[in-house]
Amino acid sequence: MNLLDEVTALCKRRGIIYPNSEIYGGIGGFYDYGPVGVEMKNNLKRYWWKYMVDKRENVVGIDGTIITHPKVWEASGHVKNFGDEVVECKNCHQRFRPEDIDGKCPKCGHKEFTSPRSYNLLFSTEVGVIEDAKMKAYLRGEACQTIYLDFKNVVDSTRQQIPFSIAQIGKAFRNEITPGKLTFRSREFEQWDMQFFVHPNDMQKYFDYWKEERMNFYKSLYRKPENLRFHQHDKEHLAFYAKDAYDIEYNAPWGWAENEGIHWRGDYDLTQHSKFSGADLTYTDPATGEKFIPNIVETSGGVDRTFLMLLLDAYEVEALDNGSQRTVLKVNKEIAAYRAAIFPLVNNKEDIVNKAREIFDNLSDKYKIVWDSRGNIGKRYRYQDEIGTPYCITVDYQTLEDDTVTIRDRDTMEQHRVKIADIEKDIA
Ligand code: ATP
């Protein structure tokens, strides 16, 4: 089995990611996060928010809707241009993006295809209940558009002045032709986006700044930073309004793959929305009185893609001294679903269970903790290793005598005894 298959199997086995609607045979490109996965994903989003919003005085957040006025997607160019090319295998009739076929059909090996046809990725729906008053609308194809729509509201309702930024984490929908590689290319996914509004003269400075900042973010998150690199878009692939763009790529088992884009959007977005809506989106500098359309540096990444790449980065199968092996997720402890697991050594000794419960309750004020009293301690370690729990805390007979517990480290498997009062510090 290759790494992606192993990680996919682990996700299903341990409640990290499940295929959506599985009892109906599944639906391509849609996934659910299970009990372990939802904790990890929430931690990941919090990690981003802390890095991008909480620690900066000039970044504020919003939470915009998935359905907007349909004109938004005309102004943005998505109704006309948000497409991919699709070719169809003449033998098995599967459809692919031309860049995914490499001369022969990935499904059946046949070498003849239809000529490429373009295909719009926007999902559409209808708003309104009365048949002839229904309005065609779209599920947002990228989260950032709601940021542009709220730009003026944020300027008018907060103390922010340019340069400042609006951040958002939210769902986006794309009717991808070839969803696959677990959540790497899905049809419903989440993006973390930041749009930094600046004076046109300051674009280069902030473009360079955010490019480095975003790389630093990913380096702080992954275990193997050597698997990250920049890829600069060549001129012919740049959006027509963009002066420069870089992808941050991760070295996935199938090759370097985009994790996030840093885009020089210039004044394109606010100019388009001014034109299509009629609203004046110029900004007046309060100090100089200068009026201008703010320029934008965008950082736009995929939460689900980062999540998947984190799993690939963290997954290890290790040989143990006794000849067996363990699967372990050596994931950043800020992202792990649980900071620690509490093991009462035995289930039938009330003093031990009560002591363990007390520790669980106290630690839960600060961390997400999981309780595990099933099976022997070795089995419990194996299970927690697979979901990446950094620490396992065992309450045993000695605890009743001297108020100490055993803490076992996920990565080194070393164990040491710690006073109950010192646990919180020890697992920090
Ligand atoms: P790709 O070229 O891989 O389709 P993109 O360049 O179209 O990606 P952007 O429009 O720049 O992607 O979106 C920003 C981020 O959103 C991407 O870097 C990626 O992490 C994430 N993303 C885009 N499409 C998907 C998808 N179908 N499934 C999961 N994440 C996605």
PDB file of C-alpha atoms and ligand atoms in Angstrom, residues 29 78 82 84 97 99 121 141-142 172-176 178-180 182-193 218 233 247-248 257-263 265 298-306 309, ligand 1:
ATOM      1  CA  GLY A  29     -15.562  14.585  -3.656  1.00  0.00           C
ATOM      2  CA  HIS A  78     -16.371  33.165 -12.345  1.00  0.00           C
ATOM      3  CA  PHE A  82     -14.230  29.686 -13.771  1.00  0.00           C
ATOM      4  CA  ASP A  84     -11.522  23.732 -16.408  1.00  0.00           C
ATOM      5  CA  ARG A  97      -8.612  17.196 -16.757  1.00  0.00           C
ATOM      6  CA  GLU A  99      -3.180  17.551 -17.289  1.00  0.00           C
ATOM      7  CA  LEU A 121     -16.955  24.662 -11.758  1.00  0.00           C
ATOM      8  CA  GLY A 141     -16.505  29.046  -5.593  1.00  0.00           C
ATOM      9  CA  GLU A 142     -13.980  30.810  -3.382  1.00  0.00           C
ATOM     10  CA  ALA A 172     -16.083  26.867  -0.865  1.00  0.00           C
ATOM     11  CA  PHE A 173     -17.664  24.632  -3.491  1.00  0.00           C
ATOM     12  CA  ARG A 174     -16.319  23.527  -6.863  1.00  0.00           C
ATOM     13  CA  ASN A 175     -17.827  20.971  -9.140  1.00  0.00           C
ATOM     14  CA  GLU A 176     -14.417  19.417  -9.771  1.00  0.00           C
ATOM     15  CA  THR A 178     -11.735  14.711 -11.062  1.00  0.00           C
ATOM     16  CA  PRO A 179     -12.067  14.861  -7.295  1.00  0.00           C
ATOM     17  CA  GLY A 180      -9.643  12.532  -5.615  1.00  0.00           C
ATOM     18  CA  LEU A 182      -8.905  11.814  -0.390  1.00  0.00           C
ATOM     19  CA  THR A 183      -9.688  15.467   0.440  1.00  0.00           C
ATOM     20  CA  PHE A 184      -6.936  16.959  -1.729  1.00  0.00           C
ATOM     21  CA  ARG A 185      -9.387  17.758  -4.490  1.00  0.00           C
ATOM     22  CA  SER A 186     -12.916  17.744  -3.143  1.00  0.00           C
ATOM     23  CA  ARG A 187     -16.116  19.423  -4.205  1.00  0.00           C
ATOM     24  CA  GLU A 188     -16.927  20.935  -0.823  1.00  0.00           C
ATOM     25  CA  PHE A 189     -13.953  22.199   1.158  1.00  0.00           C
ATOM     26  CA  GLU A 190     -12.771  24.956   3.438  1.00  0.00           C
ATOM     27  CA  GLN A 191     -10.368  27.767   2.676  1.00  0.00           C
ATOM     28  CA  TRP A 192      -8.403  30.052   4.957  1.00  0.00           C
ATOM     29  CA  ASP A 193      -8.136  33.401   3.299  1.00  0.00           C
ATOM     30  CA  TYR A 218       3.574  26.132   7.267  1.00  0.00           C
ATOM     31  CA  HIS A 233       3.574  31.152 -11.444  1.00  0.00           C
ATOM     32  CA  ASP A 247       2.142  28.745  -4.557  1.00  0.00           C
ATOM     33  CA  ILE A 248       3.376  27.144  -1.378  1.00  0.00           C
ATOM     34  CA  ALA A 257       1.159  19.910  -4.781  1.00  0.00           C
ATOM     35  CA  GLU A 258      -0.378  23.306  -4.049  1.00  0.00           C
ATOM     36  CA  ASN A 259      -1.170  24.050  -0.441  1.00  0.00           C
ATOM     37  CA  GLU A 260      -1.775  27.781  -0.691  1.00  0.00           C
ATOM     38  CA  GLY A 261      -1.533  30.657  -3.148  1.00  0.00           C
ATOM     39  CA  ILE A 262      -0.065  34.114  -2.467  1.00  0.00           C
ATOM     40  CA  HIS A 263      -1.551  36.402  -5.087  1.00  0.00           C
ATOM     41  CA  ARG A 265      -4.509  40.952  -6.985  1.00  0.00           C
ATOM     42  CA  GLU A 298      -4.190  37.644  -1.041  1.00  0.00           C
ATOM     43  CA  THR A 299      -3.142  34.545   0.843  1.00  0.00           C
ATOM     44  CA  SER A 300      -5.562  31.720   0.112  1.00  0.00           C
ATOM     45  CA  GLY A 301      -5.021  28.192   1.350  1.00  0.00           C
ATOM     46  CA  GLY A 302      -6.984  25.003   1.790  1.00  0.00           C
ATOM     47  CA  VAL A 303      -7.832  23.781   5.282  1.00  0.00           C
ATOM     48  CA  ASP A 304      -8.619  20.252   4.119  1.00  0.00           C
ATOM     49  CA  ARG A 305      -5.533  20.067   1.944  1.00  0.00           C
ATOM     50  CA  THR A 306      -3.326  21.205   4.796  1.00  0.00           C
ATOM     51  CA  MET A 309      -0.754  16.940   4.112  1.00  0.00           C
TER      52      MET A 309
HETATM   53  P1  ATP B   1      -5.827  23.775  -7.999  1.00  0.00           P
HETATM   54  O1  ATP B   1      -4.951  24.376  -9.068  1.00  0.00           O
HETATM   55  O2  ATP B   1      -5.156  22.698  -7.217  1.00  0.00           O
HETATM   56  O3  ATP B   1      -7.197  23.422  -8.465  1.00  0.00           O
HETATM   57  P2  ATP B   1      -6.427  26.465  -7.345  1.00  0.00           P
HETATM   58  O4  ATP B   1      -5.175  27.178  -7.799  1.00  0.00           O
HETATM   59  O5  ATP B   1      -7.618  26.494  -8.206  1.00  0.00           O
HETATM   60  O6  ATP B   1      -6.057  24.954  -6.942  1.00  0.00           O
HETATM   61  P3  ATP B   1      -7.177  28.501  -5.487  1.00  0.00           P
HETATM   62  O7  ATP B   1      -8.339  28.943  -6.286  1.00  0.00           O
HETATM   63  O8  ATP B   1      -5.961  29.360  -5.442  1.00  0.00           O
HETATM   64  O9  ATP B   1      -6.792  26.999  -5.908  1.00  0.00           O
HETATM   65  O10 ATP B   1      -7.686  28.203  -4.018  1.00  0.00           O
HETATM   66  C1  ATP B   1      -6.894  28.410  -2.855  1.00  0.00           C
HETATM   67  C2  ATP B   1      -6.673  27.109  -2.104  1.00  0.00           C
HETATM   68  O11 ATP B   1      -7.881  26.394  -1.903  1.00  0.00           O
HETATM   69  C3  ATP B   1      -5.756  26.109  -2.806  1.00  0.00           C
HETATM   70  O12 ATP B   1      -4.400  26.432  -2.564  1.00  0.00           O
HETATM   71  C4  ATP B   1      -6.158  24.800  -2.176  1.00  0.00           C
HETATM   72  O13 ATP B   1      -5.448  24.585  -0.952  1.00  0.00           O
HETATM   73  C5  ATP B   1      -7.621  25.002  -1.859  1.00  0.00           C
HETATM   74  N1  ATP B   1      -8.423  24.303  -2.862  1.00  0.00           N
HETATM   75  C6  ATP B   1      -8.743  24.710  -4.098  1.00  0.00           C
HETATM   76  N2  ATP B   1      -9.503  23.794  -4.738  1.00  0.00           N
HETATM   77  C7  ATP B   1      -9.674  22.780  -3.853  1.00  0.00           C
HETATM   78  C8  ATP B   1     -10.386  21.539  -3.901  1.00  0.00           C
HETATM   79  N3  ATP B   1     -11.086  21.184  -4.972  1.00  0.00           N
HETATM   80  N4  ATP B   1     -10.334  20.724  -2.811  1.00  0.00           N
HETATM   81  C9  ATP B   1      -9.648  21.079  -1.714  1.00  0.00           C
HETATM   82  N5  ATP B   1      -8.977  22.248  -1.607  1.00  0.00           N
HETATM   83  C10 ATP B   1      -8.988  23.083  -2.666  1.00  0.00           C
END
